[in-house]
mmCIF file of C-alpha atoms and ligand atoms in Angstrom:
data_model
loop_
_atom_site.group_PDB
_atom_site.id
_atom_site.type_symbol
_atom_site.label_atom_id
_atom_site.label_comp_id
_atom_site.label_asym_id
_atom_site.label_seq_id
_atom_site.Cartn_x
_atom_site.Cartn_y
_atom_site.Cartn_z
ATOM 1 C CA UNK A 210 -38.914 -41.154 -20.557
ATOM 2 C CA UNK A 211 -41.636 -43.528 -21.879
ATOM 3 C CA UNK A 212 -44.256 -41.626 -19.824
ATOM 4 C CA UNK A 213 -43.027 -38.429 -21.272
ATOM 5 C CA UNK A 214 -43.341 -39.659 -24.854
ATOM 6 C CA UNK A 215 -46.808 -41.042 -24.292
ATOM 7 C CA UNK A 216 -47.922 -37.680 -22.857
ATOM 8 C CA UNK A 217 -46.474 -35.682 -25.659
ATOM 9 C CA UNK A 218 -48.021 -38.228 -28.129
ATOM 10 C CA UNK A 219 -51.430 -38.008 -26.597
ATOM 11 C CA UNK A 220 -51.142 -34.218 -26.409
ATOM 12 C CA UNK A 221 -50.327 -33.962 -30.143
ATOM 13 C CA UNK A 222 -53.030 -36.290 -31.181
ATOM 14 C CA UNK A 223 -55.653 -34.475 -29.282
ATOM 15 C CA UNK A 224 -54.592 -30.975 -30.610
ATOM 16 C CA UNK A 225 -54.639 -32.431 -34.260
ATOM 17 C CA UNK A 226 -58.099 -33.790 -33.671
ATOM 18 C CA UNK A 227 -59.341 -30.549 -32.304
ATOM 19 C CA UNK A 228 -57.944 -28.665 -35.244
ATOM 20 C CA UNK A 229 -60.026 -30.924 -37.356
ATOM 21 C CA UNK A 230 -57.156 -32.821 -39.154
ATOM 22 C CA UNK A 231 -57.799 -35.926 -41.039
ATOM 23 C CA UNK A 232 -56.961 -39.294 -39.681
ATOM 24 C CA UNK A 233 -54.141 -39.493 -42.238
ATOM 25 C CA UNK A 234 -52.597 -36.140 -40.988
ATOM 26 C CA UNK A 235 -52.717 -37.381 -37.391
ATOM 27 C CA UNK A 236 -50.998 -40.566 -38.539
ATOM 28 C CA UNK A 237 -48.307 -38.529 -40.322
ATOM 29 C CA UNK A 238 -47.857 -36.323 -37.442
ATOM 30 C CA UNK A 239 -47.625 -39.433 -35.170
ATOM 31 C CA UNK A 240 -44.945 -40.851 -37.383
ATOM 32 C CA UNK A 241 -42.697 -37.686 -36.953
ATOM 33 C CA UNK A 242 -43.367 -37.715 -33.204
ATOM 34 C CA UNK A 243 -40.734 -40.049 -31.981
ATOM 35 C CA UNK A 244 -37.984 -38.048 -33.551
ATOM 36 C CA UNK A 245 -39.455 -34.610 -32.459
ATOM 37 C CA UNK A 246 -40.178 -35.878 -29.034
ATOM 38 C CA UNK A 247 -36.657 -37.366 -28.794
ATOM 39 C CA UNK A 248 -35.257 -34.014 -29.669
ATOM 40 C CA UNK A 249 -37.351 -32.187 -27.150
ATOM 41 C CA UNK A 250 -36.529 -34.759 -24.631
ATOM 42 C CA UNK A 251 -32.744 -34.297 -25.323
ATOM 43 C CA UNK A 252 -33.044 -30.576 -25.062
ATOM 44 C CA UNK A 253 -35.014 -30.805 -21.796
ATOM 45 C CA UNK A 254 -32.600 -33.333 -20.467
ATOM 46 C CA UNK A 255 -29.537 -31.167 -21.305
ATOM 47 C CA UNK A 256 -31.170 -28.147 -19.773
ATOM 48 C CA UNK A 257 -31.978 -30.171 -16.670
ATOM 49 C CA UNK A 258 -28.366 -31.334 -16.527
ATOM 50 C CA UNK A 259 -27.162 -27.753 -16.725
ATOM 51 C CA UNK A 260 -29.509 -26.572 -14.118
ATOM 52 C CA UNK A 261 -28.586 -29.539 -12.012
ATOM 53 C CA UNK A 262 -24.859 -28.643 -12.421
ATOM 54 C CA UNK A 263 -25.570 -24.990 -11.387
ATOM 55 C CA UNK A 264 -27.468 -26.140 -8.289
ATOM 56 C CA UNK A 265 -24.699 -28.606 -7.302
ATOM 57 C CA UNK A 266 -22.150 -25.950 -7.735
ATOM 58 C CA UNK A 267 -24.172 -23.422 -5.782
ATOM 59 C CA UNK A 268 -24.804 -25.913 -3.068
ATOM 60 C CA UNK A 269 -21.002 -26.912 -3.077
ATOM 61 C CA UNK A 270 -20.173 -23.024 -2.722
ATOM 62 C CA UNK A 271 -22.667 -22.841 0.340
ATOM 63 C CA UNK A 272 -21.099 -26.006 1.929
ATOM 64 C CA UNK A 273 -17.605 -24.590 1.388
ATOM 65 C CA UNK A 274 -18.700 -21.269 2.977
ATOM 66 C CA UNK A 275 -20.233 -23.045 5.962
ATOM 67 C CA UNK A 276 -17.148 -25.264 6.439
ATOM 68 C CA UNK A 277 -14.738 -22.310 5.975
ATOM 69 C CA UNK A 278 -16.751 -20.381 8.614
ATOM 70 C CA UNK A 279 -16.779 -23.299 10.877
ATOM 71 C CA UNK A 280 -13.046 -23.949 10.725
ATOM 72 C CA UNK A 281 -12.042 -20.358 10.565
ATOM 73 C CA UNK A 282 -9.453 -18.813 12.903
ATOM 74 C CA UNK A 283 -12.108 -16.047 13.229
ATOM 75 C CA UNK A 284 -14.062 -18.186 15.637
ATOM 76 C CA UNK A 285 -11.443 -17.680 18.347
ATOM 77 C CA UNK A 286 -12.189 -14.797 20.942
ATOM 78 C CA UNK A 287 -8.508 -13.666 20.690
ATOM 79 C CA UNK A 288 -6.756 -13.161 17.269
ATOM 80 C CA UNK A 289 -2.963 -13.593 17.780
ATOM 81 C CA UNK A 290 -1.278 -11.049 15.303
ATOM 82 C CA UNK A 291 2.410 -11.329 14.393
ATOM 83 C CA UNK A 292 4.505 -8.322 13.511
ATOM 84 C CA UNK A 293 8.059 -7.208 13.348
ATOM 85 C CA UNK A 294 8.254 -4.047 15.403
ATOM 86 C CA UNK A 295 11.314 -2.665 13.601
ATOM 87 C CA UNK A 296 9.561 -0.925 10.820
ATOM 88 C CA UNK A 297 8.464 2.677 11.783
ATOM 89 C CA UNK A 298 5.965 4.218 11.314
ATOM 90 C CA UNK A 299 4.094 0.972 10.657
ATOM 91 C CA UNK A 300 5.410 -0.961 13.663
ATOM 92 C CA UNK A 301 7.999 -0.085 16.371
ATOM 93 C CA UNK A 302 8.422 -0.728 19.986
ATOM 94 C CA UNK A 303 6.552 1.996 21.837
ATOM 95 C CA UNK A 304 7.521 3.922 24.923
ATOM 96 C CA UNK A 305 5.830 1.357 27.281
ATOM 97 C CA UNK A 306 7.904 -1.563 25.623
ATOM 98 C CA UNK A 307 4.908 -2.853 23.553
ATOM 99 C CA UNK A 308 4.523 -2.782 19.765
ATOM 100 C CA UNK A 309 2.944 0.333 18.510
ATOM 101 C CA UNK A 310 2.621 2.078 15.162
ATOM 102 C CA UNK A 311 0.116 2.479 12.268
ATOM 103 C CA UNK A 312 -0.455 -1.283 11.629
ATOM 104 C CA UNK A 313 -0.842 -2.077 15.195
ATOM 105 C CA UNK A 314 -3.375 0.796 15.766
ATOM 106 C CA UNK A 315 -5.173 -0.431 12.573
ATOM 107 C CA UNK A 316 -5.416 -4.069 13.862
ATOM 108 C CA UNK A 317 -6.545 -2.949 17.273
ATOM 109 C CA UNK A 318 -9.386 -0.919 15.639
ATOM 110 C CA UNK A 319 -10.270 -3.814 13.501
ATOM 111 C CA UNK A 320 -10.471 -6.064 16.476
ATOM 112 C CA UNK A 321 -12.670 -3.704 18.283
ATOM 113 C CA UNK A 322 -14.995 -3.505 15.227
ATOM 114 C CA UNK A 323 -15.062 -7.222 14.971
ATOM 115 C CA UNK A 324 -15.530 -7.907 18.774
ATOM 116 C CA UNK A 325 -12.314 -9.753 19.032
ATOM 117 C CA UNK A 326 -9.261 -9.362 21.383
ATOM 118 C CA UNK A 327 -5.999 -8.716 19.682
ATOM 119 C CA UNK A 328 -2.756 -10.167 20.962
ATOM 120 C CA UNK A 329 0.352 -8.784 19.311
ATOM 121 C CA UNK A 330 3.444 -11.009 19.018
ATOM 122 C CA UNK A 331 6.695 -9.466 17.979
ATOM 123 C CA UNK A 332 8.934 -11.696 15.840
ATOM 124 C CA UNK A 333 11.489 -11.625 12.995
ATOM 125 C CA UNK A 334 9.977 -10.464 9.708
ATOM 126 C CA UNK A 335 11.585 -13.475 8.145
ATOM 127 C CA UNK A 336 9.452 -15.873 10.371
ATOM 128 C CA UNK A 337 6.179 -14.215 9.874
ATOM 129 C CA UNK A 338 4.753 -16.274 6.899
ATOM 130 C CA UNK A 339 5.813 -19.585 8.276
ATOM 131 C CA UNK A 340 4.172 -18.860 11.628
ATOM 132 C CA UNK A 341 0.764 -17.970 10.159
ATOM 133 C CA UNK A 342 -1.771 -20.764 10.996
ATOM 134 C CA UNK A 343 0.342 -22.095 13.848
ATOM 135 C CA UNK A 344 2.017 -19.587 16.185
ATOM 136 C CA UNK A 345 -0.118 -16.581 14.854
ATOM 137 C CA UNK A 346 -3.476 -16.172 13.184
ATOM 138 C CA UNK A 347 -2.570 -13.060 11.206
ATOM 139 C CA UNK A 348 0.461 -10.988 10.256
ATOM 140 C CA UNK A 349 0.465 -7.289 9.778
ATOM 141 C CA UNK A 350 3.912 -5.911 9.168
ATOM 142 C CA UNK A 351 4.003 -3.430 6.230
ATOM 143 C CA UNK A 352 4.008 -6.659 4.269
ATOM 144 C CA UNK A 353 3.991 -6.323 0.421
ATOM 145 C CA UNK A 354 1.676 -8.749 -1.555
ATOM 146 C CA UNK A 355 3.891 -10.910 -3.717
ATOM 147 C CA UNK A 356 3.084 -13.772 -6.036
ATOM 148 C CA UNK A 357 5.513 -15.893 -4.143
ATOM 149 C CA UNK A 358 3.978 -15.143 -0.658
ATOM 150 C CA UNK A 359 0.536 -15.797 -2.243
ATOM 151 C CA UNK A 360 1.580 -19.568 -2.504
ATOM 152 C CA UNK A 361 1.629 -19.779 1.250
ATOM 153 C CA UNK A 362 -0.866 -17.249 2.476
ATOM 154 C CA UNK A 363 -3.966 -15.294 1.557
ATOM 155 C CA UNK A 364 -3.954 -11.508 1.758
ATOM 156 C CA UNK A 365 -6.544 -9.051 2.699
ATOM 157 C CA UNK A 366 -7.327 -6.195 0.353
ATOM 158 C CA UNK A 367 -4.418 -3.816 0.233
ATOM 159 C CA UNK A 368 -4.449 -1.092 2.793
ATOM 160 C CA UNK A 369 -1.332 1.071 1.927
ATOM 161 C CA UNK A 370 0.729 1.721 -1.225
ATOM 162 C CA UNK A 371 4.431 1.826 -0.939
ATOM 163 C CA UNK A 372 7.738 1.652 -2.931
ATOM 164 C CA UNK A 373 11.301 0.890 -2.044
ATOM 165 C CA UNK A 374 13.666 3.851 -1.373
ATOM 166 C CA UNK A 375 17.480 4.024 -1.592
ATOM 167 C CA UNK A 376 19.133 5.548 1.560
ATOM 168 C CA UNK A 377 22.539 6.987 0.538
ATOM 169 C CA UNK A 378 25.169 9.255 2.154
ATOM 170 C CA UNK A 379 24.570 12.903 1.476
ATOM 171 C CA UNK A 380 27.608 13.248 -0.782
ATOM 172 C CA UNK A 381 26.932 10.006 -2.675
ATOM 173 C CA UNK A 382 27.214 9.649 -6.479
ATOM 174 C CA UNK A 383 24.336 7.323 -6.530
ATOM 175 C CA UNK A 384 21.590 9.043 -8.631
ATOM 176 C CA UNK A 385 20.123 6.375 -10.903
ATOM 177 C CA UNK A 386 19.056 2.758 -10.776
ATOM 178 C CA UNK A 387 22.141 1.942 -12.999
ATOM 179 C CA UNK A 388 24.422 3.339 -10.232
ATOM 180 C CA UNK A 389 23.357 0.559 -7.926
ATOM 181 C CA UNK A 390 25.147 -2.032 -10.089
ATOM 182 C CA UNK A 391 28.050 -3.875 -8.289
ATOM 183 C CA UNK A 392 27.372 -2.214 -4.952
ATOM 184 C CA UNK A 393 27.091 -3.735 -1.409
ATOM 185 C CA UNK A 394 23.510 -2.956 -0.407
ATOM 186 C CA UNK A 395 22.034 -3.227 3.116
ATOM 187 C CA UNK A 396 18.669 -4.729 3.319
ATOM 188 C CA UNK A 397 16.268 -6.300 5.868
ATOM 189 C CA UNK A 398 16.308 -10.031 5.504
ATOM 190 C CA UNK A 399 13.466 -11.593 3.607
ATOM 191 C CA UNK A 400 11.931 -8.315 2.456
ATOM 192 C CA UNK A 401 11.097 -7.124 -1.118
ATOM 193 C CA UNK A 402 14.108 -4.808 -0.783
ATOM 194 C CA UNK A 403 16.198 -7.945 -0.165
ATOM 195 C CA UNK A 404 14.603 -9.676 -3.297
ATOM 196 C CA UNK A 405 15.213 -6.680 -5.376
ATOM 197 C CA UNK A 406 18.975 -6.620 -4.804
ATOM 198 C CA UNK A 407 19.084 -10.244 -6.289
ATOM 199 C CA UNK A 408 18.045 -8.674 -9.586
ATOM 200 C CA UNK A 409 20.676 -5.803 -9.566
ATOM 201 C CA UNK A 410 23.730 -6.676 -11.716
ATOM 202 C CA UNK A 411 26.759 -7.444 -9.602
ATOM 203 C CA UNK A 412 25.185 -6.215 -6.414
ATOM 204 C CA UNK A 413 25.614 -8.028 -3.098
ATOM 205 C CA UNK A 414 22.987 -7.919 -0.358
ATOM 206 C CA UNK A 415 24.083 -7.348 3.207
ATOM 207 C CA UNK A 416 21.190 -8.796 5.077
ATOM 208 C CA UNK A 417 20.145 -7.614 8.590
ATOM 209 C CA UNK A 418 17.354 -8.547 10.920
ATOM 210 C CA UNK A 419 16.508 -4.932 11.587
ATOM 211 C CA UNK A 420 16.543 -2.215 9.053
ATOM 212 C CA UNK A 421 17.964 0.133 11.534
ATOM 213 C CA UNK A 422 21.100 -2.108 11.742
ATOM 214 C CA UNK A 423 21.531 -1.724 8.016
ATOM 215 C CA UNK A 424 21.312 2.075 8.348
ATOM 216 C CA UNK A 425 23.855 2.045 11.188
ATOM 217 C CA UNK A 426 26.296 0.016 8.794
ATOM 218 C CA UNK A 427 25.652 2.575 6.115
ATOM 219 C CA UNK A 428 26.765 5.359 8.645
ATOM 220 C CA UNK A 429 29.850 3.154 9.465
ATOM 221 C CA UNK A 430 30.718 2.790 5.740
ATOM 222 C CA UNK A 431 30.247 -1.016 5.767
ATOM 223 C CA UNK A 432 27.529 -0.788 2.927
ATOM 224 C CA UNK A 433 27.185 1.668 0.066
ATOM 225 C CA UNK A 434 23.390 2.161 0.408
ATOM 226 C CA UNK A 435 20.297 0.712 2.077
ATOM 227 C CA UNK A 436 17.233 -0.334 0.157
ATOM 228 C CA UNK A 437 14.143 -0.281 2.367
ATOM 229 C CA UNK A 438 10.525 0.720 2.014
ATOM 230 C CA UNK A 439 9.842 4.524 1.631
ATOM 231 C CA UNK A 440 8.221 5.324 4.966
ATOM 232 C CA UNK A 441 10.755 3.686 7.218
ATOM 233 C CA UNK A 442 13.509 5.163 5.004
ATOM 234 C CA UNK A 443 12.121 8.534 5.810
ATOM 235 C CA UNK A 444 12.033 7.929 9.442
ATOM 236 C CA UNK A 445 15.643 6.448 9.452
ATOM 237 C CA UNK A 446 16.900 9.386 7.474
ATOM 238 C CA UNK A 447 15.042 11.997 9.720
ATOM 239 C CA UNK A 448 17.217 10.592 12.596
ATOM 240 C CA UNK A 449 20.440 11.312 10.670
ATOM 241 C CA UNK A 450 19.464 14.046 8.299
ATOM 242 C CA UNK A 451 23.038 15.636 8.492
ATOM 243 C CA UNK A 452 24.507 12.548 6.931
ATOM 244 C CA UNK A 453 21.897 10.660 4.938
ATOM 245 C CA UNK A 454 19.261 11.193 2.199
ATOM 246 C CA UNK A 455 16.619 8.965 0.780
ATOM 247 C CA UNK A 456 15.979 8.621 -3.023
ATOM 248 C CA UNK A 457 12.414 7.508 -3.509
ATOM 249 C CA UNK A 458 12.069 4.521 -5.832
ATOM 250 C CA UNK A 459 9.439 6.195 -7.943
ATOM 251 C CA UNK A 460 12.341 8.425 -9.235
ATOM 252 C CA UNK A 461 14.291 5.342 -10.053
ATOM 253 C CA UNK A 462 11.688 3.342 -11.942
ATOM 254 C CA UNK A 463 10.965 0.923 -9.116
ATOM 255 C CA UNK A 464 7.696 -0.859 -9.098
ATOM 256 C CA UNK A 465 4.928 0.237 -6.717
ATOM 257 C CA UNK A 466 4.166 -2.222 -3.713
ATOM 258 C CA UNK A 467 0.999 -2.830 -1.907
ATOM 259 C CA UNK A 468 0.754 -3.723 1.776
ATOM 260 C CA UNK A 469 -1.813 -6.099 2.944
ATOM 261 C CA UNK A 470 -2.693 -8.392 5.973
ATOM 262 C CA UNK A 471 -1.638 -12.010 5.571
ATOM 263 C CA UNK A 472 -3.811 -14.854 6.854
ATOM 264 C CA UNK A 473 -3.729 -18.689 6.555
ATOM 265 C CA UNK A 474 -4.361 -19.962 3.021
ATOM 266 C CA UNK A 475 -7.874 -21.000 2.396
ATOM 267 C CA UNK A 476 -9.537 -19.282 5.421
ATOM 268 C CA UNK A 477 -11.974 -17.456 3.291
ATOM 269 C CA UNK A 478 -14.214 -16.491 6.152
ATOM 270 C CA UNK A 479 -11.300 -14.779 7.932
ATOM 271 C CA UNK A 480 -10.365 -12.865 4.843
ATOM 272 C CA UNK A 481 -14.022 -11.717 4.464
ATOM 273 C CA UNK A 482 -14.259 -10.546 8.062
ATOM 274 C CA UNK A 483 -10.995 -8.681 7.953
ATOM 275 C CA UNK A 484 -11.804 -7.082 4.550
ATOM 276 C CA UNK A 485 -15.221 -6.142 5.937
ATOM 277 C CA UNK A 486 -13.567 -4.466 8.926
ATOM 278 C CA UNK A 487 -10.972 -2.688 6.809
ATOM 279 C CA UNK A 488 -13.776 -1.313 4.540
ATOM 280 C CA UNK A 489 -15.857 -0.123 7.513
ATOM 281 C CA UNK A 490 -12.805 1.694 9.169
ATOM 282 C CA UNK A 491 -12.083 3.322 5.862
ATOM 283 C CA UNK A 492 -15.831 4.541 5.533
ATOM 284 C CA UNK A 493 -16.022 5.817 8.977
ATOM 285 C CA UNK A 494 -12.860 7.773 8.931
ATOM 286 C CA UNK A 495 -10.783 5.796 11.482
ATOM 287 C CA UNK A 496 -8.324 4.678 8.781
ATOM 288 C CA UNK A 497 -7.737 8.345 7.722
ATOM 289 C CA UNK A 498 -7.287 9.415 11.391
ATOM 290 C CA UNK A 499 -4.560 6.725 11.895
ATOM 291 C CA UNK A 500 -2.786 7.794 8.690
ATOM 292 C CA UNK A 501 -2.667 11.305 9.929
ATOM 293 C CA UNK A 502 -1.638 10.325 13.426
ATOM 294 C CA UNK A 503 0.992 7.705 12.646
ATOM 295 C CA UNK A 504 2.167 8.345 9.026
ATOM 296 C CA UNK A 505 1.737 11.874 8.107
ATOM 297 C CA UNK A 506 3.005 13.127 11.479
ATOM 298 C CA UNK A 507 6.076 10.953 11.211
HETATM 299 N N1 LIG B 93 7.325 -4.260 2.515
HETATM 300 C C1 LIG B 93 8.453 -5.137 2.664
HETATM 301 C C2 LIG B 93 8.062 -6.566 2.460
HETATM 302 O O1 LIG B 93 7.067 -6.947 2.483
HETATM 303 C C3 LIG B 93 9.138 -4.936 4.004
HETATM 304 C C4 LIG B 93 8.439 -5.220 5.224
HETATM 305 C C5 LIG B 93 9.059 -5.044 6.425
HETATM 306 O O2 LIG B 93 10.315 -5.010 6.590
HETATM 307 N N2 LIG B 93 8.328 -5.140 7.542
HETATM 308 O O3 LIG B 93 8.846 -7.344 2.239
#
């Protein structure tokens, strides 16, 4: 700081001399110098501090990125992907006994794009979130992004928009959201449909591990209706179209839902890679092909 002041002082004196100032002027200028120099020094110091902070934070970000990349599940050759193959057309057990469906095909295409092997593990929907980061690396299961789930996992960009539907017997009097009050409603355990029933006045949720079991109990008269996502509702109703109909939630004022891939919390590198693959498959038409093959043809 002292060196800085003496440089400024010498500079100002030299300039004043050059400009032909009198000795008095120079002395006067020199008197003001300490305060001006102090101001300038303060300003420079604060700018330097700001720049230093910006550099430190940028460096911190780089370190975080490197650490995240180093510790990422993405470094494995095989990504273990959890699903619940009870949710057609997104996931179901195929003719060969292995999980198949839109989500599985999308995940396999992403694996190919990213140069990773994909191993699919079929488990209860209810266990998926808790298994991420230990039994499985990723979950794809027509899973809706919710604030509560975001406390435990990170989500990819959304890859499909959905809404809950209400499956009712063909002759049912259920026509509006109000008609759901005080009913016994079949749901799949731990799903957004299940959470929704908790908010319906007087309604009781009958929870099943498989949506199809809820539908069977509707056919048996053990529940009044079933609340489940729109696409599986369409599939289940198509198997019993003489007896059941699905009312789409958009007609009942239900909120839109967004499906995304769930990953361990804090694995930013994995999220970045998965989002990159998703964007690439959307751009090259693979995503649309899979929608046609698995969802539109359902
Ligand atoms: N979308 C619903 C949820 O995330 C249901 C998903 C499912 O049953 N596979 O809760």
